[in-house]
mmCIF file of C-alpha atoms in Angstrom:
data_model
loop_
_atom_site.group_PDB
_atom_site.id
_atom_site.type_symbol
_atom_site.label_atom_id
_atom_site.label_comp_id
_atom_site.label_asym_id
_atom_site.label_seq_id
_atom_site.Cartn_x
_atom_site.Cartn_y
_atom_site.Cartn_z
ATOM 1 C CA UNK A 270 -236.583 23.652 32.834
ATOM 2 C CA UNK A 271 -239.130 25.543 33.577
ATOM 3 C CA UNK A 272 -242.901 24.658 35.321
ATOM 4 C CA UNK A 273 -244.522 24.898 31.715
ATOM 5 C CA UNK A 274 -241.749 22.721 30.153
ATOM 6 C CA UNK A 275 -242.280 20.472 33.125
ATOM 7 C CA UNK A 276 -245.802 20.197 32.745
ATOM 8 C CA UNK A 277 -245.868 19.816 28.983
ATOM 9 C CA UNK A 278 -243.636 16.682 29.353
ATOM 10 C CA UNK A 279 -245.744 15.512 32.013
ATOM 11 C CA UNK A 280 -249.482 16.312 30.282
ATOM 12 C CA UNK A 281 -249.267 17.163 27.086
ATOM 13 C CA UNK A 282 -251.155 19.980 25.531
ATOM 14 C CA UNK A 283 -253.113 18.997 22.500
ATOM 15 C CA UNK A 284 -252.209 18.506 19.295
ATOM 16 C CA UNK A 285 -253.668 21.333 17.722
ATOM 17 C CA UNK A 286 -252.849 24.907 18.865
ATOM 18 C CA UNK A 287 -255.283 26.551 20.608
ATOM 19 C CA UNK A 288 -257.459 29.723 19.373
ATOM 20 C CA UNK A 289 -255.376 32.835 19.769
ATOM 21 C CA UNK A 290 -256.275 35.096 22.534
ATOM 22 C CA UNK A 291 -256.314 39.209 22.588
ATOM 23 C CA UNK A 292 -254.692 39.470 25.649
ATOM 24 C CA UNK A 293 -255.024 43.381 25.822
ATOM 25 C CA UNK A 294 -258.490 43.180 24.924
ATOM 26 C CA UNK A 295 -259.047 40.515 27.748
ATOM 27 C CA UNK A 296 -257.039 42.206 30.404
ATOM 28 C CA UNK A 297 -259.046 45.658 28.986
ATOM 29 C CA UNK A 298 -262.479 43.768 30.179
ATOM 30 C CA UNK A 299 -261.116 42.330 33.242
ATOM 31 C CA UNK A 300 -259.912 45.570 34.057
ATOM 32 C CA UNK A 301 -256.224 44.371 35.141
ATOM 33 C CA UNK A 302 -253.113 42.323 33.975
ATOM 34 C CA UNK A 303 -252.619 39.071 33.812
ATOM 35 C CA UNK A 304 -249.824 36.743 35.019
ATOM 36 C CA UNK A 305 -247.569 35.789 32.249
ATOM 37 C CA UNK A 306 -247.456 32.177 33.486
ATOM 38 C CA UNK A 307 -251.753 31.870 33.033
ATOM 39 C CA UNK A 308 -250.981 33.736 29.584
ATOM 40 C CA UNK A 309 -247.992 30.912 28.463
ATOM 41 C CA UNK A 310 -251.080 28.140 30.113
ATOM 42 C CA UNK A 311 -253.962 29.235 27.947
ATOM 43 C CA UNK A 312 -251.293 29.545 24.821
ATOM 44 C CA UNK A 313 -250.327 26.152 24.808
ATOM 45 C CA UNK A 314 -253.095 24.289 26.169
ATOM 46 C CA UNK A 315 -256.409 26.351 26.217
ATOM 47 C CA UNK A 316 -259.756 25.630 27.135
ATOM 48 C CA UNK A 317 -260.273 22.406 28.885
ATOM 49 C CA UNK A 318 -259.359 20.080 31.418
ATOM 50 C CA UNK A 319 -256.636 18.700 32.919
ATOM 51 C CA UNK A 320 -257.119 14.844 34.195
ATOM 52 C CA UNK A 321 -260.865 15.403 34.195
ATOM 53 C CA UNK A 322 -260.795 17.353 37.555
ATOM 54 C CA UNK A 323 -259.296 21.081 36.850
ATOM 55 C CA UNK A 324 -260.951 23.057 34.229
ATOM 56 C CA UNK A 325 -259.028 26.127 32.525
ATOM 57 C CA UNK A 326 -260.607 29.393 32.395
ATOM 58 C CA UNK A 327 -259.827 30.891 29.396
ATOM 59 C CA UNK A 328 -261.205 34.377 27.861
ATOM 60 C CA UNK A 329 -263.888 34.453 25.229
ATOM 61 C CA UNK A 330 -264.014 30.325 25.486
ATOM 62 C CA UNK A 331 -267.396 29.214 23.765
ATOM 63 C CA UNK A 332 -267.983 27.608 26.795
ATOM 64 C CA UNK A 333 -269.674 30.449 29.168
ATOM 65 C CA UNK A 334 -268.468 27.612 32.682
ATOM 66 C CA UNK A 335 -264.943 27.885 30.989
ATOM 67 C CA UNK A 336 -265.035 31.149 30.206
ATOM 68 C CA UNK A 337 -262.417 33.436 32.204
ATOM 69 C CA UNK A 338 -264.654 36.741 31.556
ATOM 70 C CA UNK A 339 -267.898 35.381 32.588
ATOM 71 C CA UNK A 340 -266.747 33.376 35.271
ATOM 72 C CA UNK A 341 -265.119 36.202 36.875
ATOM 73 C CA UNK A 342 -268.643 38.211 36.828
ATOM 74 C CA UNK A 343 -270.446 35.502 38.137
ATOM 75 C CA UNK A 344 -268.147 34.771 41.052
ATOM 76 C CA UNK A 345 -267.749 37.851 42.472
ATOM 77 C CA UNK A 346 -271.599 38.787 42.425
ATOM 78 C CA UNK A 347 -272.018 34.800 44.402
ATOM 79 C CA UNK A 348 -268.971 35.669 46.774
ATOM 80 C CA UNK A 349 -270.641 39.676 47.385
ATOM 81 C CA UNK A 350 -273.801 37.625 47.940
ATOM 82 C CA UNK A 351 -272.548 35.358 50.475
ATOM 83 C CA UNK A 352 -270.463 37.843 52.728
ATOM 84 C CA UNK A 353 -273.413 39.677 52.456
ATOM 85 C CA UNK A 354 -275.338 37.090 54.075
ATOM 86 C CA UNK A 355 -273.058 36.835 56.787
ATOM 87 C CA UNK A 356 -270.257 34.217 55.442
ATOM 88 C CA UNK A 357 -266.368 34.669 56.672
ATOM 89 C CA UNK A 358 -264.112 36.465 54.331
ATOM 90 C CA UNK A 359 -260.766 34.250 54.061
ATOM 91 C CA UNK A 360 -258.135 36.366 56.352
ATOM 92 C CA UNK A 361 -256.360 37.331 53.119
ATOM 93 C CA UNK A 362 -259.320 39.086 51.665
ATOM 94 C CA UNK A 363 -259.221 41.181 54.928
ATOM 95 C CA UNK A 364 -256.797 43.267 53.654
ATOM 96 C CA UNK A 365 -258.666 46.523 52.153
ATOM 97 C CA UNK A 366 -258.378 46.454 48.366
ATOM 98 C CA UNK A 367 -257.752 42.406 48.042
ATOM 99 C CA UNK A 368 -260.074 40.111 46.364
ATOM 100 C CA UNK A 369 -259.932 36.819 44.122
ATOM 101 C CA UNK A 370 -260.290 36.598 40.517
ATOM 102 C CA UNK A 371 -260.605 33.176 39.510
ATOM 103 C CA UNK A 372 -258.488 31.144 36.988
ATOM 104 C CA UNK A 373 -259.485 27.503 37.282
ATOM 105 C CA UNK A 374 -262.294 25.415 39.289
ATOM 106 C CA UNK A 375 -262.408 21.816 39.838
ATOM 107 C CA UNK A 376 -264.951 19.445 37.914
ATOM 108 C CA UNK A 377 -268.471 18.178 39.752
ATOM 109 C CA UNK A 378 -267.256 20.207 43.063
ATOM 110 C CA UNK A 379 -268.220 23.400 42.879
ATOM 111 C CA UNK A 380 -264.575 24.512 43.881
ATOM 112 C CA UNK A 381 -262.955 27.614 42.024
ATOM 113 C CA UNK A 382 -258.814 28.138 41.863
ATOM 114 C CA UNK A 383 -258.617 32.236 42.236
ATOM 115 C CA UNK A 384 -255.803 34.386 42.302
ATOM 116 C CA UNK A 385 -255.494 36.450 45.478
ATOM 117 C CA UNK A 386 -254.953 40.111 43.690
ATOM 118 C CA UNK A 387 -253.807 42.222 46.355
ATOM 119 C CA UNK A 388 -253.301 45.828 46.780
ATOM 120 C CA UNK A 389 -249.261 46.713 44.892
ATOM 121 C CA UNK A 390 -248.815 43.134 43.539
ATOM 122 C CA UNK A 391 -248.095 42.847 40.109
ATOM 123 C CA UNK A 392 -250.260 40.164 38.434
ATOM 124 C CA UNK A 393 -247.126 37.394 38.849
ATOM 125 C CA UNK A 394 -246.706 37.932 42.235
ATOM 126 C CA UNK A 395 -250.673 36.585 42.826
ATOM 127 C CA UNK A 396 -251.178 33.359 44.602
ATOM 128 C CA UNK A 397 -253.552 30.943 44.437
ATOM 129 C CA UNK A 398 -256.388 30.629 47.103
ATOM 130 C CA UNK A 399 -258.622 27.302 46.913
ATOM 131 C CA UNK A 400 -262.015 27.852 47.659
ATOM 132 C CA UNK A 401 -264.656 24.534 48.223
ATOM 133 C CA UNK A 402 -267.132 26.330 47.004
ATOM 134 C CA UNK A 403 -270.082 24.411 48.678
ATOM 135 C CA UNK A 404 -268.706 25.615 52.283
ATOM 136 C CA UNK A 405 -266.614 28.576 53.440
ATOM 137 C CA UNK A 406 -263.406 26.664 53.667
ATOM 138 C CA UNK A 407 -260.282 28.726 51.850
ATOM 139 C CA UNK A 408 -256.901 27.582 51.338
ATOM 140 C CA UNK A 409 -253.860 29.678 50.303
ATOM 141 C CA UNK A 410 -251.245 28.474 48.423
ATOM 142 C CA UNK A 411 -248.187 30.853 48.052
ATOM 143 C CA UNK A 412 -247.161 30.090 44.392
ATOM 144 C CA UNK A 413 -249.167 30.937 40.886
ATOM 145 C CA UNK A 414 -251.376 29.073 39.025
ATOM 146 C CA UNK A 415 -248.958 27.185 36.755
ATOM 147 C CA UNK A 416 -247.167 25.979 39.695
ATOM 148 C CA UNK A 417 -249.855 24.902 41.689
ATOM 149 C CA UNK A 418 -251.346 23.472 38.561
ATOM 150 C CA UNK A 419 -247.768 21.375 38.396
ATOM 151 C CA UNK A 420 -248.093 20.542 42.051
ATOM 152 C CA UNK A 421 -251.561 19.140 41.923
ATOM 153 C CA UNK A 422 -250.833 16.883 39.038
ATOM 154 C CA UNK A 423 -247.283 15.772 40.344
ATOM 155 C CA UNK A 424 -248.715 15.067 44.205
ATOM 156 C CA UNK A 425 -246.446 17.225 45.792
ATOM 157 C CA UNK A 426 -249.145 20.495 46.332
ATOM 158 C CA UNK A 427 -249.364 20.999 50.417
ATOM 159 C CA UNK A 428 -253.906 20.536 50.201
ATOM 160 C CA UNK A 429 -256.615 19.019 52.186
ATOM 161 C CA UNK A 430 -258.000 18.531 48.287
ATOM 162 C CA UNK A 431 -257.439 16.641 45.254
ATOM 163 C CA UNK A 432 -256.149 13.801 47.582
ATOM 164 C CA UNK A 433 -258.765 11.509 45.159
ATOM 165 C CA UNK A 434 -256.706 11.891 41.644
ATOM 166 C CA UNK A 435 -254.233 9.820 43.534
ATOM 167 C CA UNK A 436 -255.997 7.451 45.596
ATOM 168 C CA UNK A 437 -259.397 6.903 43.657
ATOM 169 C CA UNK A 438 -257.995 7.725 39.878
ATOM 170 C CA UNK A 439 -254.286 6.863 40.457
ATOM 171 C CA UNK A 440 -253.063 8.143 36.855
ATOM 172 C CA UNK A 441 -250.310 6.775 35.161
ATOM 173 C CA UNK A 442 -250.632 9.297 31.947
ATOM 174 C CA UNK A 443 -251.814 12.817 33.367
ATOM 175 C CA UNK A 444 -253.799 14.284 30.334
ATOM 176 C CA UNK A 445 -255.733 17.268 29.053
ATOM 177 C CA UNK A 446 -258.760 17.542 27.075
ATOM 178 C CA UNK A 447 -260.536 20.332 25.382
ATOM 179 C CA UNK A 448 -263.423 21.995 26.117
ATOM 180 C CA UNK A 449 -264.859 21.124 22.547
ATOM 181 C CA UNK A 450 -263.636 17.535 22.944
ATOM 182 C CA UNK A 451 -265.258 17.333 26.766
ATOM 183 C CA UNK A 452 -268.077 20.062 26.107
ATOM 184 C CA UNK A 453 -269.051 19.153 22.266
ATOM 185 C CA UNK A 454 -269.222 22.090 19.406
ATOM 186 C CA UNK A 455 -269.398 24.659 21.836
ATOM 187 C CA UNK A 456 -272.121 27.681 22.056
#
């Protein structure tokens, strides 16, 4: 079985398949591949939200917060900005020629989910990096985004975060909602 297979039985996408996406036109913008587990993600499930906490970047959503393209912009002109101003680079953005792109980011917290692209990796060798986003603490996870994304819902991710879906939330049914359903009719 694998991670997708294991998360479908576990949240399941919607009902309705999501908007097809041009993934060479998308990877043409972002100027690099994607990992084919984010590509099999957005396929299913799409734009949205899983358990109300982890939003889904997804390119051209109608939603420019959910939006993989515009997000990706945005946060790397806020994270230039604040090592500019003197904030610490996680250790693995040291590395010449590494830097995030982000693929997720956690509801009401300002927290993003990024990849860590590095130098020679091919797009499904990235790995997840966790950033707060309202402070400078990182955390690196060595696995990609689908499996993390499994981890988080199932309890079993190794994080200081997300601790809350278990003991404040405490789901029974993990689910997943749009963007149109959470957002409305979209832009």
């Amino acid at each position: 079985m694998t991670a997708l297979d294991a998360l479908m039985r576990f949240c399941p996408p919607p009902t309705v398949a999501p908007a097809a996406v041009d993934w060479a036109r998308a990877e043409q913008n972002l100027g690099t591949a994607l990992p084919a587990d984010y590509k099999r993600l957005v396929e299913t499930y799409g734009s949205g939200v899983f358990d109300d906490t982890i939003w889904l970047l997804v390119p051209d959503s109608a939603y420019d917060d959910c939006d993989l393209h515009e997000q990706a912009t945005e946060r790397a002109e806020e994270l230039a900005a604040l090592w500019e101003l003197g904030e610490e680079k996680p250790t693995a953005l040291q590395e010449v020629g590494a830097r995030v792109l982000p693929w997720g980011f956690e509801e009401g917290s300002g927290a993003f989910l990024y990849w860590l692209v590095r130098p020679g990796q091919r797009p499904d060798e990235w790995t997840v990096l966790y950033n707060e986003g309202r402070g400078p603490l990182w955390e690196h996870h060595g696995m990609g985004c689908l499996a993390f994304l499994l981890a988080v819902l199932t309890g079993t991710a190794e994080t200081g975060y997300f601790g809350y879906l278990y003991e404040t939330l405490k789901p029974t049914e993990h689910r997943f909602t749009t963007a149109t359903e959470a957002r409305g009719t979209g832009a």
